[in-house]
mmCIF file of C-alpha atoms in Angstrom:
data_model
loop_
_atom_site.group_PDB
_atom_site.id
_atom_site.type_symbol
_atom_site.label_atom_id
_atom_site.label_comp_id
_atom_site.label_asym_id
_atom_site.label_seq_id
_atom_site.Cartn_x
_atom_site.Cartn_y
_atom_site.Cartn_z
ATOM 1 C CA MET A 295 -25.073 4.876 -18.794
ATOM 2 C CA SER A 296 -26.182 1.522 -17.752
ATOM 3 C CA PRO A 297 -27.663 0.302 -14.415
ATOM 4 C CA LEU A 298 -24.475 -1.336 -13.530
ATOM 5 C CA GLU A 299 -22.423 1.847 -14.048
ATOM 6 C CA ASP A 300 -25.091 3.789 -12.025
ATOM 7 C CA ARG A 301 -24.500 1.404 -9.150
ATOM 8 C CA LEU A 302 -20.783 1.682 -9.615
ATOM 9 C CA ARG A 303 -21.005 5.351 -8.992
ATOM 10 C CA THR A 304 -23.209 4.964 -5.948
ATOM 11 C CA GLU A 305 -21.170 2.283 -4.298
ATOM 12 C CA LEU A 306 -17.789 3.814 -4.899
ATOM 13 C CA SER A 307 -19.132 7.132 -3.292
ATOM 14 C CA GLU A 308 -20.412 5.170 -0.342
ATOM 15 C CA GLU A 309 -17.108 3.420 0.140
ATOM 16 C CA ALA A 310 -15.138 6.640 -0.259
ATOM 17 C CA GLU A 311 -17.206 8.616 2.187
ATOM 18 C CA ALA A 312 -16.690 6.127 4.893
ATOM 19 C CA VAL A 313 -12.984 6.927 4.784
ATOM 20 C CA GLU A 314 -12.011 9.728 7.203
ATOM 21 C CA LEU A 315 -8.724 11.524 7.700
ATOM 22 C CA ARG A 316 -6.655 10.904 10.874
ATOM 23 C CA PRO A 317 -6.240 14.171 12.498
ATOM 24 C CA GLU A 318 -2.409 13.829 12.563
ATOM 25 C CA TYR A 319 -2.157 12.681 9.103
ATOM 26 C CA VAL A 320 -1.970 16.253 7.435
ATOM 27 C CA SER A 321 0.661 17.653 9.880
ATOM 28 C CA GLY A 322 2.555 14.339 9.636
ATOM 29 C CA THR A 323 2.618 14.299 5.919
ATOM 30 C CA VAL A 324 3.617 18.082 5.639
ATOM 31 C CA GLN A 325 6.372 17.514 8.015
ATOM 32 C CA GLN A 326 7.659 14.483 6.376
ATOM 33 C CA VAL A 327 7.645 15.836 2.855
ATOM 34 C CA LEU A 328 9.025 19.272 3.819
ATOM 35 C CA VAL A 329 11.641 17.905 6.299
ATOM 36 C CA GLY A 330 12.499 14.932 4.063
ATOM 37 C CA ARG A 331 13.092 17.283 1.078
ATOM 38 C CA ARG A 332 15.471 19.520 3.219
ATOM 39 C CA GLN A 333 17.238 16.444 4.548
ATOM 40 C CA ARG A 334 17.634 14.988 1.106
ATOM 41 C CA ARG A 335 19.130 18.310 -0.119
ATOM 42 C CA ILE A 336 21.503 18.595 2.835
ATOM 43 C CA ARG A 337 22.416 14.933 2.453
ATOM 44 C CA ALA A 338 23.110 15.478 -1.273
ATOM 45 C CA LEU A 339 25.291 18.447 -0.537
ATOM 46 C CA ALA A 340 27.035 16.468 2.190
ATOM 47 C CA LEU A 341 27.514 13.585 -0.127
ATOM 48 C CA ALA A 342 28.923 15.961 -2.952
ATOM 49 C CA ALA A 343 31.355 17.567 -0.310
ATOM 50 C CA ALA A 344 32.461 14.123 0.940
ATOM 51 C CA ALA A 345 33.069 12.890 -2.691
ATOM 52 C CA ILE A 346 35.238 16.027 -3.439
ATOM 53 C CA VAL A 347 37.182 15.447 -0.211
ATOM 54 C CA ILE A 348 37.532 11.710 -0.966
ATOM 55 C CA ILE A 349 38.807 12.573 -4.408
ATOM 56 C CA VAL A 350 41.170 15.011 -3.207
ATOM 57 C CA LEU A 351 42.568 12.892 -0.484
ATOM 58 C CA SER A 352 42.649 9.861 -2.944
ATOM 59 C CA GLY A 353 44.913 11.959 -5.189
ATOM 60 C CA VAL A 354 47.184 13.290 -2.431
ATOM 61 C CA VAL A 355 47.327 10.499 0.179
ATOM 62 C CA LEU A 356 46.039 7.324 -1.444
ATOM 63 C CA ALA A 357 47.661 7.702 -4.832
ATOM 64 C CA GLY A 358 47.939 4.376 -6.521
ATOM 65 C CA GLN A 359 45.447 2.620 -4.108
ATOM 66 C CA GLY A 360 41.903 1.547 -4.859
ATOM 67 C CA ARG A 361 39.202 3.999 -4.565
ATOM 68 C CA ASP A 362 37.102 3.946 -1.321
ATOM 69 C CA ASP A 363 33.522 3.035 -2.438
ATOM 70 C CA SER A 364 32.073 2.790 1.029
ATOM 71 C CA SER A 365 30.074 6.156 0.773
ATOM 72 C CA PRO A 366 26.997 5.996 3.004
ATOM 73 C CA PRO A 367 23.820 4.836 1.191
ATOM 74 C CA VAL A 368 21.017 7.344 0.495
ATOM 75 C CA ILE A 369 17.902 6.490 2.130
ATOM 76 C CA ASP A 370 14.897 7.428 0.088
ATOM 77 C CA ARG A 371 11.108 7.211 0.407
ATOM 78 C CA ALA A 372 11.003 4.464 -2.249
ATOM 79 C CA THR A 373 12.965 2.127 0.018
ATOM 80 C CA VAL A 374 10.672 2.802 3.072
ATOM 81 C CA GLN A 375 7.542 2.100 0.734
ATOM 82 C CA ASN A 376 9.058 -0.956 -0.658
ATOM 83 C CA LEU A 377 9.777 -2.225 2.906
ATOM 84 C CA ARG A 378 6.169 -1.476 4.032
ATOM 85 C CA GLN A 379 4.689 -3.132 0.969
ATOM 86 C CA THR A 380 6.841 -6.194 1.563
ATOM 87 C CA GLU A 381 5.840 -6.496 5.140
ATOM 88 C CA ARG A 382 2.133 -6.032 4.189
ATOM 89 C CA ALA A 383 2.410 -8.616 1.520
ATOM 90 C CA ARG A 384 4.013 -10.972 4.035
ATOM 91 C CA LEU A 385 1.061 -10.640 6.255
ATOM 92 C CA THR A 386 -1.381 -11.217 3.308
ATOM 93 C CA ALA A 387 0.581 -14.375 2.305
ATOM 94 C CA LEU A 388 0.425 -15.766 5.692
ATOM 95 C CA VAL A 389 -3.295 -15.344 5.916
ATOM 96 C CA GLU A 390 -3.649 -17.012 2.450
ATOM 97 C CA ALA A 391 -1.037 -19.635 3.343
ATOM 98 C CA ASP A 392 0.594 -18.743 0.044
ATOM 99 C CA MET A 393 3.841 -20.587 0.844
ATOM 100 C CA PRO A 394 5.865 -19.523 -2.186
ATOM 101 C CA ALA A 395 5.183 -15.952 -1.369
ATOM 102 C CA VAL A 396 5.994 -16.561 2.306
ATOM 103 C CA GLN A 397 9.196 -18.351 1.498
ATOM 104 C CA GLN A 398 10.363 -15.693 -0.822
ATOM 105 C CA VAL A 399 10.272 -12.948 1.992
ATOM 106 C CA LEU A 400 11.595 -15.167 4.856
ATOM 107 C CA ALA A 401 15.425 -15.224 4.971
ATOM 108 C CA ASP A 402 17.124 -18.661 5.268
ATOM 109 C CA ASP A 403 18.088 -17.730 8.859
ATOM 110 C CA PHE A 404 14.758 -16.197 9.826
ATOM 111 C CA GLU A 405 13.613 -16.632 13.379
ATOM 112 C CA LEU A 406 10.597 -15.647 15.024
ATOM 113 C CA ILE A 407 10.491 -14.895 18.902
ATOM 114 C CA THR A 408 6.765 -15.714 19.738
ATOM 115 C CA PRO A 409 4.841 -13.851 22.487
ATOM 116 C CA ASP A 410 5.828 -16.430 24.997
ATOM 117 C CA GLY A 411 9.458 -16.173 24.374
ATOM 118 C CA THR A 412 9.901 -19.205 22.122
ATOM 119 C CA PRO A 413 12.369 -18.939 19.268
ATOM 120 C CA LEU A 414 10.629 -20.239 16.153
ATOM 121 C CA PRO A 415 13.073 -21.010 13.229
ATOM 122 C CA ARG A 416 11.994 -20.596 9.588
ATOM 123 C CA ASP A 417 11.525 -24.248 8.800
ATOM 124 C CA ALA A 418 9.214 -24.763 11.810
ATOM 125 C CA TYR A 419 7.332 -21.549 11.117
ATOM 126 C CA LEU A 420 6.767 -22.477 7.416
ATOM 127 C CA GLY A 421 5.760 -25.995 8.423
ATOM 128 C CA ALA A 422 3.216 -24.852 10.893
ATOM 129 C CA VAL A 423 1.643 -22.458 8.462
ATOM 130 C CA ALA A 424 1.726 -25.004 5.561
ATOM 131 C CA SER A 425 0.165 -27.645 7.754
ATOM 132 C CA GLY A 426 -2.621 -25.386 9.093
ATOM 133 C CA ASP A 427 -1.177 -25.785 12.670
ATOM 134 C CA LEU A 428 -0.877 -22.066 12.555
ATOM 135 C CA ASP A 429 -3.862 -20.718 10.695
ATOM 136 C CA PHE A 430 -4.012 -16.955 10.417
ATOM 137 C CA LYS A 431 -7.601 -15.870 9.881
ATOM 138 C CA ALA A 432 -6.689 -12.206 9.742
ATOM 139 C CA TYR A 433 -3.347 -10.330 10.172
ATOM 140 C CA GLN A 434 -2.948 -6.828 9.313
ATOM 141 C CA PRO A 435 -1.505 -3.478 10.655
ATOM 142 C CA VAL A 436 -3.564 -1.180 12.605
ATOM 143 C CA THR A 437 -0.964 1.477 13.007
ATOM 144 C CA PRO A 438 1.411 2.910 10.306
ATOM 145 C CA ILE A 439 4.451 0.706 9.879
ATOM 146 C CA GLU A 440 7.453 2.737 11.374
ATOM 147 C CA THR A 441 10.412 2.119 9.256
ATOM 148 C CA ARG A 442 14.100 2.846 9.847
ATOM 149 C CA VAL A 443 16.752 2.013 7.284
ATOM 150 C CA TYR A 444 20.355 1.550 7.981
ATOM 151 C CA GLY A 445 21.984 0.794 4.675
ATOM 152 C CA ASP A 446 21.196 -2.843 3.782
ATOM 153 C CA ALA A 447 19.240 -3.350 7.032
ATOM 154 C CA ALA A 448 16.010 -1.979 8.251
ATOM 155 C CA VAL A 449 13.909 -2.111 11.436
ATOM 156 C CA LEU A 450 10.047 -2.085 11.006
ATOM 157 C CA ARG A 451 7.723 -1.616 13.898
ATOM 158 C CA TYR A 452 3.860 -1.546 14.101
ATOM 159 C CA LYS A 453 0.956 -2.859 15.920
ATOM 160 C CA SER A 454 -1.317 -5.351 14.398
ATOM 161 C CA HIS A 455 -4.597 -7.227 14.683
ATOM 162 C CA ILE A 456 -4.097 -11.000 14.680
ATOM 163 C CA ASP A 457 -6.952 -13.505 14.550
ATOM 164 C CA VAL A 458 -5.173 -16.940 14.670
ATOM 165 C CA VAL A 459 -5.998 -20.553 15.310
ATOM 166 C CA ALA A 460 -2.953 -22.383 16.649
ATOM 167 C CA LYS A 461 -2.895 -26.053 17.352
ATOM 168 C CA GLY A 462 -2.673 -26.661 21.133
ATOM 169 C CA THR A 463 -3.578 -23.063 21.904
ATOM 170 C CA GLY A 464 -6.805 -22.549 20.174
ATOM 171 C CA HIS A 465 -8.462 -19.520 18.678
ATOM 172 C CA ARG A 466 -6.992 -16.140 19.780
ATOM 173 C CA THR A 467 -7.778 -12.676 18.679
ATOM 174 C CA ASP A 468 -5.162 -10.242 19.876
ATOM 175 C CA GLY A 469 -3.393 -6.954 19.175
ATOM 176 C CA ALA A 470 0.291 -7.342 19.041
ATOM 177 C CA TRP A 471 3.351 -5.197 18.511
ATOM 178 C CA HIS A 472 5.931 -6.419 16.119
ATOM 179 C CA THR A 473 9.583 -5.448 15.660
ATOM 180 C CA CYS A 474 10.970 -6.810 12.536
ATOM 181 C CA VAL A 475 14.538 -6.811 11.034
ATOM 182 C CA TYR A 476 14.825 -6.821 7.401
ATOM 183 C CA GLU A 477 18.045 -7.258 5.308
ATOM 184 C CA ASN A 478 18.499 -6.451 1.586
ATOM 185 C CA ARG A 479 19.899 -9.602 0.207
ATOM 186 C CA ASP A 480 20.747 -9.764 -3.551
ATOM 187 C CA GLY A 481 18.502 -6.838 -4.148
ATOM 188 C CA HIS A 482 15.507 -8.310 -2.233
ATOM 189 C CA TRP A 483 14.347 -7.319 1.143
ATOM 190 C CA GLN A 484 13.939 -10.331 3.368
ATOM 191 C CA ILE A 485 12.808 -10.518 7.067
ATOM 192 C CA VAL A 486 15.639 -12.096 9.254
ATOM 193 C CA TRP A 487 14.192 -11.605 12.839
ATOM 194 C CA GLU A 488 10.707 -10.808 14.132
ATOM 195 C CA GLN A 489 9.746 -10.264 17.808
ATOM 196 C CA THR A 490 6.089 -10.192 18.767
ATOM 197 C CA THR A 491 4.585 -8.821 21.868
ATOM 198 C CA LEU A 492 0.805 -9.386 22.768
ATOM 199 C CA VAL A 493 -0.926 -6.206 23.880
ATOM 200 C CA GLY A 494 -2.229 -6.480 27.550
ATOM 201 C CA GLN A 495 -0.728 -9.946 28.143
ATOM 202 C CA LEU A 496 1.494 -10.762 31.065
ATOM 203 C CA PRO A 497 4.410 -13.154 30.603
ATOM 204 C CA PRO A 498 3.491 -16.621 31.158
ATOM 205 C CA GLU A 499 3.938 -18.005 34.698
ATOM 206 C CA HIS A 500 6.671 -20.594 35.429
ATOM 207 C CA MET B 1358 10.548 28.508 -1.213
ATOM 208 C CA ALA B 1359 8.603 29.720 1.886
ATOM 209 C CA ARG B 1360 5.672 30.623 -0.410
ATOM 210 C CA ALA B 1361 5.744 27.208 -2.071
ATOM 211 C CA ASP B 1362 5.804 25.528 1.305
ATOM 212 C CA ALA B 1363 2.869 27.488 2.406
ATOM 213 C CA ALA B 1364 0.933 26.642 -0.727
ATOM 214 C CA PHE B 1365 1.841 23.017 -0.417
ATOM 215 C CA THR B 1366 0.670 22.988 3.212
ATOM 216 C CA GLU B 1367 -2.675 24.534 2.381
ATOM 217 C CA PHE B 1368 -3.142 22.112 -0.539
ATOM 218 C CA VAL B 1369 -2.465 19.066 1.756
ATOM 219 C CA THR B 1370 -4.770 20.447 4.397
ATOM 220 C CA THR B 1371 -7.648 21.235 2.071
ATOM 221 C CA ARG B 1372 -7.340 18.275 -0.410
ATOM 222 C CA SER B 1373 -6.084 15.446 1.619
ATOM 223 C CA VAL B 1374 -9.545 14.028 2.516
ATOM 224 C CA SER B 1375 -10.645 13.924 -1.197
ATOM 225 C CA LEU B 1376 -7.370 12.441 -2.337
ATOM 226 C CA LEU B 1377 -7.195 9.823 0.348
ATOM 227 C CA ARG B 1378 -10.646 8.666 -0.656
ATOM 228 C CA THR B 1379 -9.458 8.109 -4.069
ATOM 229 C CA ALA B 1380 -6.281 6.450 -2.744
ATOM 230 C CA TYR B 1381 -8.536 4.093 -0.711
ATOM 231 C CA LEU B 1382 -10.584 3.232 -3.685
ATOM 232 C CA LEU B 1383 -7.468 2.473 -5.783
ATOM 233 C CA THR B 1384 -5.841 0.353 -3.021
ATOM 234 C CA GLY B 1385 -8.757 -1.079 -1.018
ATOM 235 C CA ASP B 1386 -6.613 -0.632 2.144
ATOM 236 C CA ARG B 1387 -6.673 2.540 4.414
ATOM 237 C CA HIS B 1388 -2.982 2.315 5.626
ATOM 238 C CA LEU B 1389 -1.821 1.762 2.123
ATOM 239 C CA ALA B 1390 -3.894 4.682 0.923
ATOM 240 C CA GLU B 1391 -2.171 6.901 3.365
ATOM 241 C CA ASP B 1392 1.289 5.644 2.107
ATOM 242 C CA LEU B 1393 0.329 6.019 -1.449
ATOM 243 C CA LEU B 1394 -1.042 9.680 -0.982
ATOM 244 C CA GLN B 1395 2.151 10.533 0.982
ATOM 245 C CA THR B 1396 4.396 9.137 -1.700
ATOM 246 C CA ALA B 1397 2.457 11.002 -4.390
ATOM 247 C CA LEU B 1398 2.784 14.238 -2.409
ATOM 248 C CA THR B 1399 6.439 13.717 -2.023
ATOM 249 C CA LYS B 1400 6.823 13.344 -5.757
ATOM 250 C CA ALA B 1401 4.740 16.333 -6.452
ATOM 251 C CA TYR B 1402 6.432 18.589 -3.927
ATOM 252 C CA PRO B 1403 9.459 19.535 -6.030
ATOM 253 C CA LEU B 1404 7.173 20.925 -8.711
ATOM 254 C CA TRP B 1405 5.216 22.950 -6.388
ATOM 255 C CA GLY B 1406 6.919 26.270 -7.115
ATOM 256 C CA GLY B 1407 5.948 25.936 -10.735
ATOM 257 C CA ILE B 1408 2.354 24.964 -10.349
ATOM 258 C CA ARG B 1409 -0.010 27.940 -10.696
ATOM 259 C CA GLU B 1410 -3.394 26.396 -10.786
ATOM 260 C CA PRO B 1411 -4.617 24.366 -7.727
ATOM 261 C CA ARG B 1412 -6.519 22.075 -10.022
ATOM 262 C CA ALA B 1413 -3.463 21.268 -11.946
ATOM 263 C CA ALA B 1414 -1.679 20.337 -8.762
ATOM 264 C CA GLU B 1415 -4.541 18.058 -7.773
ATOM 265 C CA SER B 1416 -4.345 16.387 -11.170
ATOM 266 C CA TYR B 1417 -0.731 15.898 -10.890
ATOM 267 C CA VAL B 1418 -0.978 14.350 -7.506
ATOM 268 C CA ARG B 1419 -3.691 11.937 -8.635
ATOM 269 C CA THR B 1420 -1.715 11.031 -11.640
ATOM 270 C CA ALA B 1421 1.319 10.279 -9.273
ATOM 271 C CA MET B 1422 -0.958 8.172 -7.142
ATOM 272 C CA VAL B 1423 -2.257 6.108 -9.937
ATOM 273 C CA ARG B 1424 1.168 5.475 -11.576
ATOM 274 C CA THR B 1425 2.867 4.880 -8.285
ATOM 275 C CA LEU B 1426 0.324 2.225 -7.299
ATOM 276 C CA ILE B 1427 0.645 0.467 -10.580
ATOM 277 C CA SER B 1428 4.561 0.400 -10.379
ATOM 278 C CA TRP B 1429 4.154 -0.961 -6.781
ATOM 279 C CA ARG B 1430 1.924 -3.668 -8.186
ATOM 280 C CA LYS B 1431 4.442 -4.524 -10.897
ATOM 281 C CA ARG B 1432 7.264 -4.800 -8.365
ATOM 282 C CA HIS B 1433 5.092 -6.950 -5.976
ATOM 283 C CA SER B 1434 3.102 -8.877 -8.571
ATOM 284 C CA TRP B 1435 3.589 -11.938 -6.421
ATOM 285 C CA THR B 1436 1.554 -10.422 -3.684
ATOM 286 C CA ARG B 1437 -1.537 -10.587 -5.922
ATOM 287 C CA GLU B 1438 -3.939 -9.025 -3.459
ATOM 288 C CA THR B 1439 -4.150 -6.564 -0.674
ATOM 289 C CA ALA B 1440 -5.059 -7.547 2.663
ATOM 290 C CA PHE B 1441 -8.631 -6.623 3.562
ATOM 291 C CA ALA B 1442 -10.341 -5.874 6.750
ATOM 292 C CA ALA B 1443 -12.765 -8.770 5.948
ATOM 293 C CA PRO B 1444 -12.824 -11.398 3.203
ATOM 294 C CA PRO B 1445 -14.622 -10.279 -0.001
ATOM 295 C CA GLU B 1446 -18.087 -11.389 -0.103
ATOM 296 C CA HIS B 1447 -18.938 -13.999 -2.688
ATOM 297 C CA PRO B 1448 -21.709 -12.726 -4.841
ATOM 298 C CA GLN B 1449 -24.451 -15.305 -5.602
ATOM 299 C CA ALA B 1450 -25.920 -15.733 -9.036
ATOM 300 C CA VAL B 1451 -29.134 -13.839 -9.336
ATOM 301 C CA ALA B 1452 -32.275 -15.314 -10.576
ATOM 302 C CA PRO B 1453 -34.286 -13.259 -13.193
ATOM 303 C CA GLY B 1454 -36.550 -10.863 -11.280
ATOM 304 C CA ASP B 1455 -34.614 -10.934 -7.978
ATOM 305 C CA ASP B 1456 -33.723 -7.623 -6.341
ATOM 306 C CA ILE B 1457 -29.972 -7.578 -7.145
ATOM 307 C CA GLU B 1458 -29.471 -4.410 -5.216
ATOM 308 C CA SER B 1459 -30.286 -6.002 -1.905
ATOM 309 C CA ARG B 1460 -28.233 -9.298 -2.571
ATOM 310 C CA THR B 1461 -24.885 -8.181 -3.815
ATOM 311 C CA ARG B 1462 -22.379 -5.297 -3.626
ATOM 312 C CA LEU B 1463 -20.056 -4.426 -6.226
ATOM 313 C CA TRP B 1464 -17.214 -3.089 -4.039
ATOM 314 C CA PRO B 1465 -15.805 -6.497 -3.078
ATOM 315 C CA ILE B 1466 -15.677 -7.453 -6.746
ATOM 316 C CA VAL B 1467 -13.994 -4.081 -7.712
ATOM 317 C CA LEU B 1468 -11.236 -4.944 -5.231
ATOM 318 C CA THR B 1469 -10.401 -8.188 -7.193
ATOM 319 C CA LEU B 1470 -9.953 -6.206 -10.612
ATOM 320 C CA PRO B 1471 -6.350 -5.867 -11.878
ATOM 321 C CA PRO B 1472 -4.758 -2.480 -10.934
ATOM 322 C CA ARG B 1473 -5.262 -0.764 -14.334
ATOM 323 C CA GLN B 1474 -8.984 -1.857 -14.657
ATOM 324 C CA ARG B 1475 -9.613 -0.828 -11.031
ATOM 325 C CA ALA B 1476 -7.947 2.495 -11.656
ATOM 326 C CA VAL B 1477 -10.034 3.129 -14.731
ATOM 327 C CA VAL B 1478 -13.295 2.278 -12.799
ATOM 328 C CA VAL B 1479 -12.224 4.548 -9.940
ATOM 329 C CA LEU B 1480 -11.480 7.437 -12.256
ATOM 330 C CA ARG B 1481 -14.374 7.081 -14.457
ATOM 331 C CA TYR B 1482 -17.141 6.334 -11.953
ATOM 332 C CA TYR B 1483 -15.853 7.932 -8.779
ATOM 333 C CA GLU B 1484 -13.861 10.873 -10.039
ATOM 334 C CA ASP B 1485 -16.098 11.268 -12.925
ATOM 335 C CA LEU B 1486 -13.393 11.841 -15.457
ATOM 336 C CA THR B 1487 -13.760 11.461 -19.258
ATOM 337 C CA GLU B 1488 -12.001 8.757 -21.132
ATOM 338 C CA PRO B 1489 -9.230 11.218 -22.410
ATOM 339 C CA GLN B 1490 -8.660 12.529 -18.921
ATOM 340 C CA THR B 1491 -8.461 8.885 -17.557
ATOM 341 C CA ALA B 1492 -6.041 8.024 -20.536
ATOM 342 C CA GLU B 1493 -3.771 11.053 -19.639
ATOM 343 C CA ILE B 1494 -3.514 9.950 -16.012
ATOM 344 C CA LEU B 1495 -2.804 6.440 -17.020
ATOM 345 C CA GLY B 1496 -0.400 7.409 -19.652
ATOM 346 C CA CYS B 1497 -2.218 5.282 -22.276
ATOM 347 C CA SER B 1498 -4.480 5.802 -25.186
ATOM 348 C CA THR B 1499 -8.254 6.314 -24.972
ATOM 349 C CA GLY B 1500 -8.759 3.032 -26.670
ATOM 350 C CA ALA B 1501 -6.889 1.451 -23.948
ATOM 351 C CA VAL B 1502 -9.049 3.012 -21.320
ATOM 352 C CA LYS B 1503 -12.164 1.827 -23.042
ATOM 353 C CA SER B 1504 -10.827 -1.597 -23.290
ATOM 354 C CA HIS B 1505 -9.934 -1.670 -19.600
ATOM 355 C CA ASN B 1506 -13.369 -0.365 -18.751
ATOM 356 C CA ALA B 1507 -15.185 -2.869 -20.863
ATOM 357 C CA ARG B 1508 -13.159 -5.746 -19.310
ATOM 358 C CA ALA B 1509 -13.833 -4.451 -15.770
ATOM 359 C CA LEU B 1510 -17.591 -4.260 -16.539
ATOM 360 C CA HIS B 1511 -17.618 -7.623 -18.069
ATOM 361 C CA THR B 1512 -15.850 -9.096 -14.906
ATOM 362 C CA LEU B 1513 -18.461 -7.355 -12.751
ATOM 363 C CA ARG B 1514 -21.306 -8.841 -14.597
ATOM 364 C CA ALA B 1515 -19.786 -12.175 -14.770
ATOM 365 C CA ARG B 1516 -19.115 -12.271 -11.060
ATOM 366 C CA LEU B 1517 -22.660 -11.160 -10.441
ATOM 367 C CA GLY B 1518 -23.830 -13.989 -12.595
ATOM 368 C CA GLU B 1519 -25.595 -11.725 -14.888
ATOM 369 C CA PRO B 1520 -26.007 -11.908 -18.584
ATOM 370 C CA GLU B 1521 -24.367 -8.911 -20.493
ATOM 371 C CA ASP B 1522 -27.898 -7.783 -21.795
ATOM 372 C CA ALA B 1523 -29.371 -7.507 -18.253
ATOM 373 C CA TRP B 1524 -27.305 -4.416 -17.516
ATOM 374 C CA ARG B 1525 -27.633 -2.566 -20.679
ATOM 375 C CA SER B 1526 -29.818 0.526 -20.533
ATOM 376 C CA SER B 1527 -33.068 0.262 -22.267
#
């Protein structure tokens, strides 16, 4: 065992021991796994029953017509994880001003409603980040990303810590709530709308 | 099923701290670590009724965490790095005779390792697993584990500005 390997053991242990469990994590996880499992089983049964009904009705009533393929989508944990990962990756890309990565996740019709109520379209947003007029020093979730999936659309909501230097506004460090609407387009989740509300800030005076 | 649910609940209650710490070392992000552990537990739960040995359950969950993380990284390869609470420190080259311990930390460099190399480092040096055990979790050969480990150590030495020989045990 080399000195480097000894140090690895020590430092990894130190880093790990600093991690503490949130009190609600265990109960939330157990509930999510157990309830999710039951819901998936019920959903599978419901889908199977619906499929049988559709097949029977198709044969009796809709003979000769096209089969109805509009069965409801199955929402699974993988989709939720995918969306959370995508959102986290977007924030990282914004901090790094990694424009190809940001462009990839922003839908063509993306629009941000800023905390002061200004709609900011995709090109203006990308331009501000690329030019450094909007310089994110830090941007990360501080709460779990709540995620609801409705077929090919999804809503994400979380609180973040933002440290940003904005041209004309200056350096700000804020907590903010975000509500993001994602859509699955050609197999890729892209953010379409984002609404940001600063924590503890009143609306601007007019 | 009720018995399996009770056993699962007890497992999550007693082992989550340990598993979450491993997840944190694998991801470098506390929220992502929570998601990773929850995903692994979700994958493991259907098998709970058939798992007799608690240690086997923990091993299964750990394996699910590592493989899930690697699949996430493949799916999101363009994201490259996870968001960190603070930018990684930039280690400085160390002059001969300097006190390396006081000037640099390895953790920020570990965070920059590719997922498989980082997983090997965490499993070998934090979980204290053998090379065959690590290989089983990663689903690769023992030789591949050795190779990942050697490359990780080489990267760490290089980023510390240290010659290979300086870290070898005498």
